[in-house]
Coordinates of C-alpha atoms in Angstrom, one line a residue:
Chain A
M239 CA -15.8 -53.1 -16.2
P240 CA -14.8 -50.1 -18.3
A241 CA -18.3 -48.7 -18.0
A242 CA -18.3 -49.0 -14.2
G243 CA -14.9 -47.5 -13.9
G244 CA -15.6 -44.7 -16.4
K245 CA -18.8 -43.3 -15.0
P246 CA -17.6 -41.9 -11.7
R247 CA -14.5 -40.6 -13.5
S248 CA -16.6 -38.6 -15.9
T249 CA -18.8 -37.1 -13.1
D250 CA -15.6 -36.3 -11.2
R251 CA -14.2 -34.6 -14.2
R252 CA -17.4 -32.7 -14.7
R253 CA -17.4 -31.6 -11.1
F254 CA -13.8 -30.6 -11.3
L255 CA -14.4 -28.6 -14.5
R256 CA -17.5 -26.9 -13.0
D257 CA -15.7 -26.0 -9.8
A258 CA -12.7 -24.7 -11.6
A259 CA -14.9 -22.6 -13.9
R260 CA -16.8 -21.3 -10.9
A261 CA -13.6 -20.3 -9.1
A262 CA -12.1 -18.8 -12.2
G263 CA -15.3 -16.9 -12.9
G264 CA -15.5 -15.6 -9.3
C265 CA -11.9 -14.5 -9.4
A266 CA -12.3 -12.9 -12.7
I267 CA -15.2 -10.8 -11.4
A268 CA -13.3 -9.9 -8.2
G269 CA -10.2 -9.2 -10.2
M270 CA -12.0 -6.9 -12.6
G271 CA -13.6 -5.1 -9.7
L272 CA -10.1 -4.6 -8.2
T273 CA -8.7 -3.5 -11.6
Y274 CA -11.5 -0.9 -11.9
L275 CA -10.6 0.4 -8.5
A276 CA -6.9 0.4 -9.2
R277 CA -7.4 2.4 -12.5
D278 CA -9.8 4.8 -10.7
A279 CA -7.3 5.4 -8.0
R280 CA -4.6 6.6 -10.5
A281 CA -6.3 10.0 -10.8
L282 CA -4.3 12.3 -8.7
P283 CA -6.0 15.5 -7.7
A284 CA -4.2 18.6 -9.0
E285 CA -3.5 20.1 -5.6
A286 CA -1.9 16.9 -4.3
L287 CA 1.8 17.0 -4.9
R288 CA 4.1 13.9 -4.6
P289 CA 7.3 14.1 -2.4
P290 CA 10.6 15.1 -4.1
G291 CA 12.0 12.4 -6.4
A292 CA 8.7 10.7 -6.8
L293 CA 8.6 8.6 -9.9
P294 CA 6.0 9.5 -12.6
E295 CA 2.6 8.7 -11.1
D296 CA 2.1 5.4 -13.1
D297 CA 5.5 4.1 -11.9
F298 CA 5.0 5.5 -8.5
L299 CA 1.8 3.5 -7.9
A300 CA 3.7 0.3 -8.7
A301 CA 6.7 1.2 -6.5
C302 CA 5.2 2.8 -3.4
I303 CA 4.4 0.2 -0.7
R304 CA 2.5 2.7 1.4
C305 CA 4.8 2.3 4.4
G306 CA 4.8 5.9 5.5
L307 CA 8.6 6.1 6.2
C308 CA 8.9 9.2 4.1
V309 CA 6.2 10.8 6.1
R310 CA 7.9 9.9 9.4
D311 CA 11.2 11.3 8.3
C312 CA 9.8 14.6 7.0
P313 CA 11.0 17.1 9.6
Y314 CA 8.4 19.7 8.8
D315 CA 5.3 17.4 8.7
T316 CA 4.8 18.4 5.1
L317 CA 4.0 14.9 3.9
K318 CA 0.9 13.1 4.8
L319 CA -0.5 9.6 3.9
A320 CA -3.7 9.7 2.0
E321 CA -6.6 8.3 4.0
L322 CA -9.3 6.2 2.6
G323 CA -12.2 8.2 1.4
E324 CA -10.9 11.5 2.7
D325 CA -7.9 12.4 0.5
G326 CA -7.7 12.2 -3.2
P327 CA -4.5 10.3 -3.8
A328 CA -4.4 6.5 -3.7
T329 CA -4.9 5.4 -0.1
G330 CA -1.8 5.2 1.9
T331 CA 0.4 7.0 -0.6
P332 CA 2.4 10.1 0.5
Y333 CA 1.5 13.6 -0.8
F334 CA 1.4 17.2 0.3
T335 CA -0.7 20.2 -0.2
A336 CA 1.4 23.3 -0.9
R337 CA -1.1 25.8 0.5
D338 CA -1.2 23.9 3.8
V339 CA 2.5 22.9 4.4
P340 CA 4.9 23.4 1.5
C341 CA 8.1 21.4 1.0
E342 CA 11.1 23.1 2.8
M343 CA 13.5 21.5 0.4
C344 CA 15.9 19.9 3.0
E345 CA 19.4 19.6 1.5
D346 CA 19.7 16.0 2.7
I347 CA 16.3 15.0 1.3
P348 CA 15.3 12.7 4.2
C349 CA 12.1 11.5 2.6
V350 CA 14.0 10.1 -0.4
A351 CA 16.6 8.6 2.0
A352 CA 13.8 6.9 3.9
C353 CA 12.1 5.3 0.9
P354 CA 12.9 1.6 0.9
T355 CA 11.6 0.8 -2.6
G356 CA 12.9 3.6 -4.7
A357 CA 9.4 5.0 -5.3
L358 CA 11.2 8.3 -4.4
D359 CA 14.1 8.0 -6.7
P360 CA 17.5 7.8 -4.8
A361 CA 19.2 9.3 -7.9
L362 CA 17.9 12.7 -6.7
D363 CA 20.8 14.0 -4.8
D364 CA 20.3 17.7 -5.2
I365 CA 16.9 19.0 -4.0
D366 CA 17.2 21.9 -6.6
D367 CA 16.6 19.2 -9.2
A368 CA 13.3 18.1 -7.7
E369 CA 10.3 18.3 -9.9
M370 CA 7.3 18.0 -7.6
G371 CA 5.4 20.3 -9.8
V372 CA 5.6 23.8 -11.4
A373 CA 4.4 27.0 -10.0
V374 CA 2.0 28.8 -12.3
L375 CA 0.7 32.3 -11.8
V376 CA -2.8 31.3 -12.4
D377 CA -4.6 34.6 -11.8
Q378 CA -2.9 37.7 -13.2
E379 CA -6.1 39.7 -12.7
N380 CA -5.9 39.4 -8.9
C381 CA -2.1 39.2 -8.4
L382 CA -1.1 42.3 -6.5
N383 CA 2.1 42.7 -8.5
F384 CA 0.1 42.6 -11.7
L385 CA -2.1 45.3 -10.3
G386 CA 1.0 47.5 -9.9
L387 CA 1.8 46.9 -6.3
R388 CA 5.2 45.7 -5.0
C389 CA 3.9 42.6 -3.1
D390 CA 6.7 40.4 -4.3
V391 CA 6.1 37.9 -1.6
C392 CA 6.1 34.8 -3.9
Y393 CA 9.4 36.0 -5.3
R394 CA 11.0 36.8 -2.0
V395 CA 10.1 33.4 -0.4
C396 CA 11.2 31.3 -3.4
P397 CA 14.1 29.1 -2.3
V398 CA 15.5 29.4 -5.9
I399 CA 14.9 33.1 -6.0
D400 CA 16.0 34.9 -9.2
K401 CA 16.1 31.6 -11.0
A402 CA 12.7 29.9 -10.5
I403 CA 10.9 33.2 -10.1
T404 CA 12.1 36.5 -11.5
L405 CA 10.4 39.9 -11.5
E406 CA 10.0 41.0 -15.1
L407 CA 9.5 44.7 -15.6
R408 CA 6.9 46.1 -17.9
H409 CA 5.1 49.3 -18.4
N410 CA 2.0 49.8 -16.3
E411 CA -0.7 50.8 -18.7
V412 CA -3.1 51.7 -15.9
S413 CA -1.1 54.5 -14.3
G414 CA 0.8 55.2 -17.4
H415 CA 4.0 56.1 -15.7
H416 CA 4.7 53.2 -13.3
A417 CA 6.2 49.7 -13.7
I418 CA 4.6 46.3 -13.2
F419 CA 7.0 43.8 -11.6
A420 CA 5.5 40.7 -13.1
P421 CA 6.4 37.5 -11.1
T422 CA 7.6 35.1 -13.8
V423 CA 8.2 31.4 -13.2
H424 CA 10.9 29.6 -15.0
A425 CA 10.0 25.9 -15.1
D426 CA 13.5 24.7 -15.6
H427 CA 14.4 25.9 -12.1
C428 CA 11.1 25.6 -10.3
T429 CA 11.1 22.5 -8.0
G430 CA 7.4 22.8 -7.1
C431 CA 8.1 23.2 -3.4
G432 CA 5.0 25.4 -3.0
M433 CA 6.6 28.2 -0.9
C434 CA 5.1 30.8 -3.2
E435 CA 1.6 29.3 -3.1
K436 CA 1.8 29.0 0.7
S437 CA 2.9 32.6 1.0
C438 CA 0.6 34.3 -1.4
V439 CA -1.1 36.9 0.7
L440 CA -4.5 36.7 -1.0
P441 CA -7.3 34.7 0.4
E442 CA -6.9 32.3 -2.5
A443 CA -3.4 32.0 -3.9
T444 CA -3.0 33.5 -7.3
I445 CA 0.2 31.5 -7.8
K446 CA -0.3 27.7 -7.5
V447 CA 1.9 24.7 -7.9
L448 CA 0.4 22.4 -10.4
P449 CA 1.6 18.9 -11.3
M450 CA 3.8 18.8 -14.4
R451 CA 1.1 17.3 -16.6
L452 CA -1.2 20.3 -16.0
A453 CA 1.5 23.0 -15.7
R454 CA 3.5 22.3 -18.8
G455 CA 2.8 22.1 -22.5
S456 CA 5.3 20.3 -24.7
S457 CA 7.1 21.2 -27.8
A458 CA 6.6 19.0 -30.9
E459 CA 9.5 16.6 -31.2
H460 CA 10.6 17.8 -34.7
Y461 CA 10.6 21.5 -33.8
R462 CA 14.0 23.2 -33.8
R463 CA 14.7 26.6 -32.5
G464 CA 16.9 28.3 -35.1
W465 CA 18.9 30.3 -32.7
E466 CA 19.7 27.3 -30.6
E467 CA 20.7 25.2 -33.6
K468 CA 22.9 28.0 -34.8
E469 CA 24.6 28.3 -31.4
L470 CA 25.2 24.5 -31.3
K471 CA 26.7 24.5 -34.8
G472 CA 28.6 27.8 -34.3
A473 CA 27.5 28.8 -37.8
P474 CA 24.3 29.4 -39.7
V475 CA 22.3 26.2 -40.1
V476 CA 21.8 26.7 -43.8
E477 CA 24.9 27.8 -45.6
G478 CA 25.2 30.1 -48.5
I479 CA 22.3 32.3 -47.6
I480 CA 23.1 35.9 -48.4
D481 CA 22.0 38.3 -45.7
L482 CA 20.7 41.4 -47.4
P483 CA 20.6 44.6 -45.5
D484 CA 17.2 45.1 -43.8
R485 CA 15.3 47.9 -45.2
L486 CA 13.2 49.5 -42.6
P487 CA 10.6 52.2 -43.3
G488 CA 11.3 55.7 -42.2
P489 CA 12.9 59.0 -43.1
G490 CA 16.3 58.8 -44.7
T491 CA 15.7 55.5 -46.5
D492 CA 14.2 54.7 -49.8
N493 CA 11.6 52.6 -48.3
L494 CA 9.1 55.1 -47.0
V495 CA 5.9 53.3 -46.8
A496 CA 6.1 49.6 -46.9
P497 CA 8.7 46.9 -47.1
G498 CA 9.4 46.4 -50.8
G499 CA 9.7 50.1 -51.4
F500 CA 6.7 50.6 -53.7
D501 CA 6.0 54.2 -54.3
P502 CA 2.2 54.3 -53.5
A503 CA 0.1 55.6 -56.3
F504 CA -2.1 57.5 -53.9
K505 CA -0.7 59.6 -51.2
L506 CA -2.7 60.3 -48.1
P507 CA -3.3 64.0 -47.7
G508 CA -1.0 65.3 -45.0
A509 CA 1.2 62.3 -45.0
G510 CA 4.0 64.5 -45.9
Q511 CA 7.4 63.3 -47.0
Chain B
M223 CA -18.6 -39.0 25.1
S224 CA -22.1 -37.6 25.1
V225 CA -21.6 -36.2 28.6
K226 CA -18.4 -34.5 27.6
T227 CA -19.7 -33.1 24.3
R228 CA -22.5 -31.5 26.1
L229 CA -20.1 -29.4 28.0
P230 CA -19.3 -26.0 26.5
V231 CA -16.2 -25.9 24.4
G232 CA -13.1 -25.7 26.5
E233 CA -14.9 -26.2 29.8
E234 CA -13.2 -29.5 30.5
A235 CA -9.8 -28.0 29.9
I236 CA -10.6 -25.2 32.2
R237 CA -11.5 -27.7 34.9
E238 CA -8.4 -29.7 34.3
K239 CA -5.8 -26.9 33.8
G240 CA -7.5 -23.8 35.2
W241 CA -8.7 -20.8 33.2
I242 CA -5.2 -19.5 32.6
G243 CA -3.9 -22.9 31.6
A244 CA -6.7 -23.4 29.2
H245 CA -6.2 -19.9 27.6
R246 CA -2.4 -19.8 27.6
F247 CA -1.8 -19.4 23.9
L248 CA -4.9 -17.3 23.4
L249 CA -3.6 -14.8 26.0
L250 CA -0.1 -15.0 24.6
R251 CA -1.5 -14.4 21.1
R252 CA -3.5 -11.3 22.2
L253 CA -0.4 -10.0 24.0
S254 CA 1.7 -10.6 20.8
Q255 CA -0.9 -8.8 18.7
A256 CA -1.0 -5.9 21.1
F257 CA 2.8 -5.9 21.3
F258 CA 3.3 -5.5 17.6
L259 CA 0.6 -2.8 17.4
V260 CA 2.0 -0.9 20.3
L261 CA 5.5 -1.1 18.8
F262 CA 4.2 1.0 15.9
L263 CA 2.2 3.3 18.2
L264 CA 5.1 4.2 20.5
G265 CA 6.3 6.7 18.0
P266 CA 3.2 8.6 17.2
W267 CA 1.9 8.4 20.8
F268 CA 4.9 8.8 23.0
G269 CA 7.6 10.0 20.6
L270 CA 9.6 6.8 21.0
W271 CA 10.6 6.0 17.4
W272 CA 11.9 2.5 17.9
V273 CA 9.8 1.2 15.0
T274 CA 8.6 3.5 12.2
G275 CA 6.4 2.8 9.3
T276 CA 3.6 0.3 9.0
L277 CA 3.2 -3.4 8.5
A278 CA 3.7 -2.8 4.8
G279 CA 7.2 -1.6 5.5
S280 CA 9.1 -0.6 8.6
R281 CA 12.4 0.4 10.0
T282 CA 13.4 -0.8 13.5
F283 CA 16.0 1.1 15.6
G284 CA 16.9 3.0 12.5
V285 CA 18.6 0.0 10.9
L286 CA 16.5 -3.1 10.5
P287 CA 14.3 -3.0 7.5
L288 CA 11.2 -5.1 7.2
T289 CA 8.9 -5.3 4.2
D290 CA 5.7 -7.1 3.5
P291 CA 6.7 -9.5 0.8
L292 CA 3.3 -9.7 -0.8
V293 CA 3.1 -6.0 -1.2
L294 CA 6.5 -5.9 -2.7
L295 CA 5.7 -8.8 -4.9
Q296 CA 2.7 -6.9 -6.3
G297 CA 4.9 -4.0 -7.0
M298 CA 7.4 -6.2 -8.8
V299 CA 4.5 -7.8 -10.8
A300 CA 3.3 -4.2 -11.6
G301 CA 6.7 -3.4 -13.1
H302 CA 8.9 -1.8 -10.4
W303 CA 12.1 -3.5 -9.3
P304 CA 12.6 -2.2 -5.7
E305 CA 15.7 -0.9 -4.1
F306 CA 17.9 -3.2 -2.0
T307 CA 16.4 -2.0 1.4
A308 CA 13.0 -3.2 0.6
L309 CA 14.2 -6.5 -0.9
L310 CA 16.3 -7.1 2.2
G311 CA 13.4 -6.4 4.4
A312 CA 11.2 -8.8 2.5
I313 CA 13.9 -11.5 2.6
I314 CA 14.2 -11.2 6.4
V315 CA 10.4 -11.5 6.7
L316 CA 10.3 -14.5 4.3
V317 CA 13.0 -16.3 6.1
A318 CA 11.5 -15.7 9.5
Y319 CA 8.0 -16.8 8.6
G320 CA 9.5 -19.6 6.5
L321 CA 10.9 -21.0 9.7
I322 CA 8.2 -20.3 12.3
G323 CA 5.2 -20.9 9.9
G324 CA 3.9 -18.4 7.5
R325 CA 0.5 -18.1 9.0
V326 CA 2.0 -17.2 12.4
Y327 CA 1.6 -13.8 10.9
C328 CA -2.2 -14.4 10.7
S329 CA -2.7 -15.5 14.3
W330 CA 0.1 -13.7 16.2
V331 CA 0.6 -10.4 14.3
C332 CA -2.2 -9.4 12.0
P333 CA -4.5 -6.7 13.5
I334 CA -7.5 -8.1 11.6
N335 CA -7.3 -11.4 13.6
P336 CA -8.9 -10.0 16.8
V337 CA -11.7 -8.6 14.5
T338 CA -12.5 -11.9 12.9
D339 CA -12.0 -13.7 16.2
A340 CA -14.6 -11.4 17.7
A341 CA -16.9 -12.0 14.8
H342 CA -16.5 -15.7 15.3
W343 CA -17.2 -15.4 19.0
L344 CA -20.4 -13.5 18.4
H345 CA -21.3 -15.9 15.6
D346 CA -21.1 -18.7 18.1
K347 CA -23.0 -16.8 20.8
L348 CA -25.8 -16.0 18.4
G349 CA -25.8 -19.6 17.1
M350 CA -25.7 -18.4 13.5
P351 CA -25.6 -20.9 10.6
K352 CA -22.2 -21.2 9.1
G353 CA -23.4 -19.6 5.9
W354 CA -21.4 -19.5 2.6
Q355 CA -18.4 -21.7 2.8
P356 CA -16.2 -21.3 -0.3
K357 CA -13.8 -23.9 -1.2
R358 CA -10.5 -24.0 0.7
N359 CA -8.5 -23.1 -2.4
T360 CA -10.6 -20.0 -3.1
R361 CA -8.0 -17.8 -1.4
F362 CA -5.3 -19.0 -3.7
W363 CA -7.4 -18.1 -6.7
I364 CA -7.9 -14.7 -5.1
L365 CA -4.2 -14.4 -4.6
G366 CA -3.7 -15.1 -8.3
A367 CA -6.4 -12.6 -9.2
V368 CA -4.7 -9.9 -7.0
L369 CA -1.4 -10.5 -8.7
A370 CA -3.1 -10.4 -12.1
A371 CA -4.8 -7.1 -11.2
S372 CA -1.5 -5.7 -10.1
A373 CA 0.1 -6.7 -13.4
I374 CA -2.7 -5.3 -15.5
T375 CA -3.1 -2.0 -13.8
G376 CA 0.6 -1.5 -12.9
T377 CA -0.3 -0.7 -9.3
V378 CA 0.0 -2.4 -5.9
A379 CA -3.7 -3.5 -6.4
W380 CA -4.5 -5.3 -3.1
E381 CA -3.4 -2.3 -1.1
L382 CA -6.5 -0.4 -2.4
I383 CA -8.7 -2.6 -0.2
N384 CA -6.4 -4.6 2.0
P385 CA -8.1 -4.3 5.4
I386 CA -5.0 -5.4 7.3
T387 CA -2.7 -2.6 6.2
M388 CA -5.7 -0.2 6.1
L389 CA -6.5 -0.9 9.7
H390 CA -2.8 -0.8 10.8
R391 CA -2.1 2.4 8.8
G392 CA -5.3 3.8 10.1
L393 CA -4.2 3.3 13.7
V394 CA -0.7 4.5 13.2
F395 CA -1.3 7.4 10.7
G396 CA -4.9 8.3 10.5
M397 CA -8.0 6.2 9.9
G398 CA -10.1 8.0 7.2
F399 CA -12.9 5.6 6.3
A400 CA -10.7 2.5 6.7
W401 CA -12.8 1.6 9.7
A402 CA -15.6 0.8 7.2
L403 CA -13.5 -1.9 5.7
V404 CA -12.9 -3.4 9.1
V405 CA -16.6 -3.3 9.9
A406 CA -17.2 -5.0 6.5
V407 CA -14.8 -7.8 7.4
F408 CA -16.5 -8.2 10.7
L409 CA -20.0 -8.4 9.2
F410 CA -18.8 -10.7 6.5
D411 CA -17.5 -13.2 9.1
L412 CA -20.6 -12.7 11.2
V413 CA -23.5 -13.0 8.7
V414 CA -22.1 -14.1 5.4
A415 CA -19.5 -16.8 6.0
R416 CA -18.3 -18.2 9.3
R417 CA -14.5 -17.8 9.5
G418 CA -14.9 -16.5 6.0
W419 CA -12.3 -13.8 5.7
C420 CA -9.2 -15.3 7.3
G421 CA -10.1 -18.9 6.4
H422 CA -11.4 -18.6 2.8
V423 CA -10.8 -15.2 1.3
C424 CA -7.8 -13.3 2.4
P425 CA -5.0 -13.5 -0.2
V426 CA -2.4 -12.4 2.4
G427 CA -3.1 -15.5 4.5
A428 CA -2.9 -17.5 1.3
F429 CA 0.5 -16.0 0.5
Y430 CA 1.8 -16.6 4.0
S431 CA 0.6 -20.2 4.0
L432 CA 2.7 -20.7 0.8
V433 CA 5.7 -19.0 2.6
G434 CA 5.4 -21.3 5.6
A435 CA 4.6 -24.5 3.7
R436 CA 7.9 -26.1 4.8
S437 CA 8.2 -24.3 8.1
L438 CA 9.9 -25.8 11.1
L439 CA 7.6 -24.8 13.9
R440 CA 4.6 -27.1 14.0
V441 CA 1.9 -28.4 16.3
S442 CA 2.1 -32.1 16.9
A443 CA -0.7 -34.4 18.1
A444 CA 2.0 -36.4 19.8
N445 CA -0.2 -37.6 22.6
R446 CA -3.0 -38.5 20.2
Q447 CA -3.5 -41.9 22.0
A448 CA -4.9 -39.9 24.9
C449 CA -7.6 -38.3 22.8
D450 CA -11.0 -38.8 24.2
D451 CA -12.9 -37.4 21.1
C452 CA -14.3 -34.4 22.9
M453 CA -14.0 -32.5 19.6
D454 CA -13.1 -29.2 21.4
C455 CA -10.0 -28.8 19.2
Y456 CA -12.2 -28.9 16.1
A457 CA -14.5 -26.4 17.7
V458 CA -11.8 -23.8 18.3
C459 CA -9.6 -24.4 15.3
P460 CA -10.0 -21.7 12.6
E461 CA -8.8 -24.2 10.0
Q462 CA -10.4 -27.4 11.2
Q463 CA -9.3 -29.5 8.2
V464 CA -5.7 -29.5 9.4
I465 CA -6.3 -31.5 12.6
S466 CA -7.6 -34.9 11.4
P467 CA -4.6 -36.1 9.4
A468 CA -2.4 -35.7 12.5
L469 CA -4.9 -36.5 15.3
K470 CA -6.6 -39.4 13.6
G471 CA -3.5 -40.7 11.9
K472 CA -3.0 -44.4 12.0
P473 CA 0.1 -45.8 13.8
G474 CA 3.1 -45.0 11.7
E475 CA 1.5 -41.8 10.2
T476 CA 3.0 -38.5 11.3
P477 CA 1.4 -36.8 14.3
I478 CA 2.6 -33.4 13.0
I479 CA 0.0 -31.0 11.6
L480 CA 1.7 -30.4 8.3
S481 CA -1.0 -28.5 6.5
P482 CA 0.3 -25.0 5.6
D483 CA -3.2 -23.7 6.5
C484 CA -2.4 -24.2 10.2
T485 CA -1.8 -20.8 11.8
N486 CA 0.1 -22.1 14.8
C487 CA -2.3 -20.3 17.0
G488 CA -2.1 -23.0 19.7
R489 CA -5.8 -22.9 20.6
C490 CA -5.9 -26.7 20.2
I491 CA -3.2 -27.0 22.8
D492 CA -5.1 -24.8 25.2
V493 CA -8.4 -26.4 24.8
C494 CA -7.3 -30.0 25.1
S495 CA -7.9 -31.3 28.6
V496 CA -5.7 -34.3 28.1
D497 CA -2.8 -32.4 26.4
V498 CA -2.8 -34.2 23.1
F499 CA -1.1 -31.3 21.3
A500 CA 2.2 -29.5 21.7
F501 CA 4.5 -27.2 19.7
T502 CA 7.5 -28.9 18.2
H503 CA 9.5 -29.0 15.0
R504 CA 8.3 -30.7 11.8
Y505 CA 10.9 -33.6 12.0
D506 CA 9.7 -34.6 15.5
Q507 CA 7.9 -37.9 14.7
R508 CA 7.5 -39.0 18.3
V509 CA 4.2 -40.3 19.3
V510 CA 3.7 -40.8 23.0
P511 CA 3.0 -44.5 23.5
L512 CA -0.1 -45.6 25.3
T513 CA 0.8 -45.9 29.0
E514 CA -2.4 -47.5 30.3
P515 CA -3.8 -49.3 27.3
A516 CA -7.1 -50.3 28.8
A517 CA -8.5 -47.0 30.1
P518 CA -9.1 -44.7 27.1
P519 CA -10.5 -47.3 24.7
A520 CA -12.8 -48.4 27.5
T521 CA -14.2 -44.9 27.8
R522 CA -14.7 -44.8 24.0
N523 CA -16.4 -48.2 23.9
A524 CA -18.7 -47.3 26.7
A525 CA -19.9 -44.2 24.9

C-alpha cells in the first residue's frame, strides 16, 4: 500500500521540481538579459540633457515612467522623448539637445509641474537653480572672443548674464595692445539651459553644455580653503602666528637678489646696484 | 455534432444571429481599442489636448491622472517613491480594473491586442502548428523576473522592451525602431507560439490578471444546458482553459468564468449560436434551467 501510494507521488514531485527548475532557469536567463539591457541603457550621451529638476540619472531611470507629459507641456518643444534605436537616452525618457532647441527657462517650469512621479523634482521652484548641465568653453582656439574679436554672443544670450557667464579681460598677446574678452562660465550660476551653445555663431559651437559628470571636477573632501575658513571664523585659523613683514627684492630694500637676503658671492657683470 | 464541427468556426452563430450579431463584442472591442488610441492622438493630430501622455501615464482634461500601475510598481521596486499624482493615477486604474476585470485592459485597451489577434488569424489561415506552448504560469515567473531586474538595476526595466508602451508611445510621439518590436511580437505569435505573447509571456497581462482576480464583471455560462458542444467558444477563446470549469460544471457548480486569465473579450458570447454565455457579475449564480429537457440531450446522443 505505501509503495503504491508513494510511487506516483515521487514522480509528481520530480516533475514539479523539474518544471520549477526549468521555469526558474528560463526566467533567470530572461531576467539577466533584461538586466544587461537596463544597465546598458543607463549610459546617457553627453549631448543629451535632462529637463530641469531631473533627478540624478540613476534615480531618474527609476522614477521616470516615460509618460511624456513634460514633453507635452514644454511650450518651446525643447523636450523630446527618446525613440528606440534612434536617440541615445533610455527609450521613452525626456531629453533635449541644446544645439537644436535649448531650454528657455520658463519661470513656472511647466515640465516639472507636469511630472506625475517626481522624476523632475517638484522641489525646484526657481528655474535659476536648475542644474541641467554646465556650459564649458571647450575650444578656446576657435572661440572668436579668444581670437580677440568682440563676438560676445554666448555672453549676451545667457539668461543669467553677468553671473553664469562673465567677460574677463586679459591682455591680447597677439596684437600686443588690445584686450581679450574671455567668456568665462561660473558653474554655480549656470543652469545648463544651452542658450550659449545654441547661439554660438561658429559651425560647431565652441561653448557646449556638458552634463555635470563631465563638466565638473570635484574638490577632495578634506581640502579647506584658508581664506574661506578665515572668513568663516572671522580670525586667523591658526592663532599665534607672527606675521613678519614681507621682504621683496628690489631697490630700496636689503633684499636685493633673492628672498633671504644673501649677498651673492659672485655678482653678474653689469648687474649694477 | 460531426456536421456542426465541420462548419467553420462561428459560421453557425452567423447563420443564427447574423454577421453583426455574431461579431458584436469583437466589433465593440475594436472600436474600444481605436477609441483609446484616438483619444491620445487627438492632441498630436488635431491639437485637441483632451488626453495627454501615453498609456504609461496620462492626464485627461487637465485634471484626471492615470498611471500604469505596473510601470509605477517597477519604479518603486527600483527605489523611487513617486509623487502623489502618479500614485493617485495608479490607484484609480487599479480600482477600475479591479472591478471590471484586470485583463479587460488586454482585450479592450492594449494596442498590441490587434497585432496578436492578427497573428492568430493568419496562424489559423495558414494552418500552422501551435508550436511552443509554455506553461500557463510562465508569465507570472516573467513578471517576477521583471520586478527582480528592476530592483537589481534600479530602473523601470520592462519599459526597455515593453512592446505595448513602445507601440503606443511610438504612435503618439514618434516610432523610432519600436515597430521592430511589434513585428517581433507578431512573428512570435505566428511562427513560434500560437497565442504566445498575450497568453503565455506578457508580464503586463499577468499583472492585470492579478489585479482583476476578484473582479465583479464576469462572463457566465448561465445557459450551459443549451450547449450543443460545437466547440466554437474554445476555438475563439484566447485563454481556452478558462471555459471548461464554467461550461462543463456539474449542477451546483458555478456557471461563472472565475479564472483571472479571462480577458472579458466576449468572443465566446458572439460565437455561440445558442447564447450560452452572457456578461454578468461574479455573484450571479443563476443557471438557466432546461426548458425542453428532451431535445438537446437527444442531439448529443444521436451524434
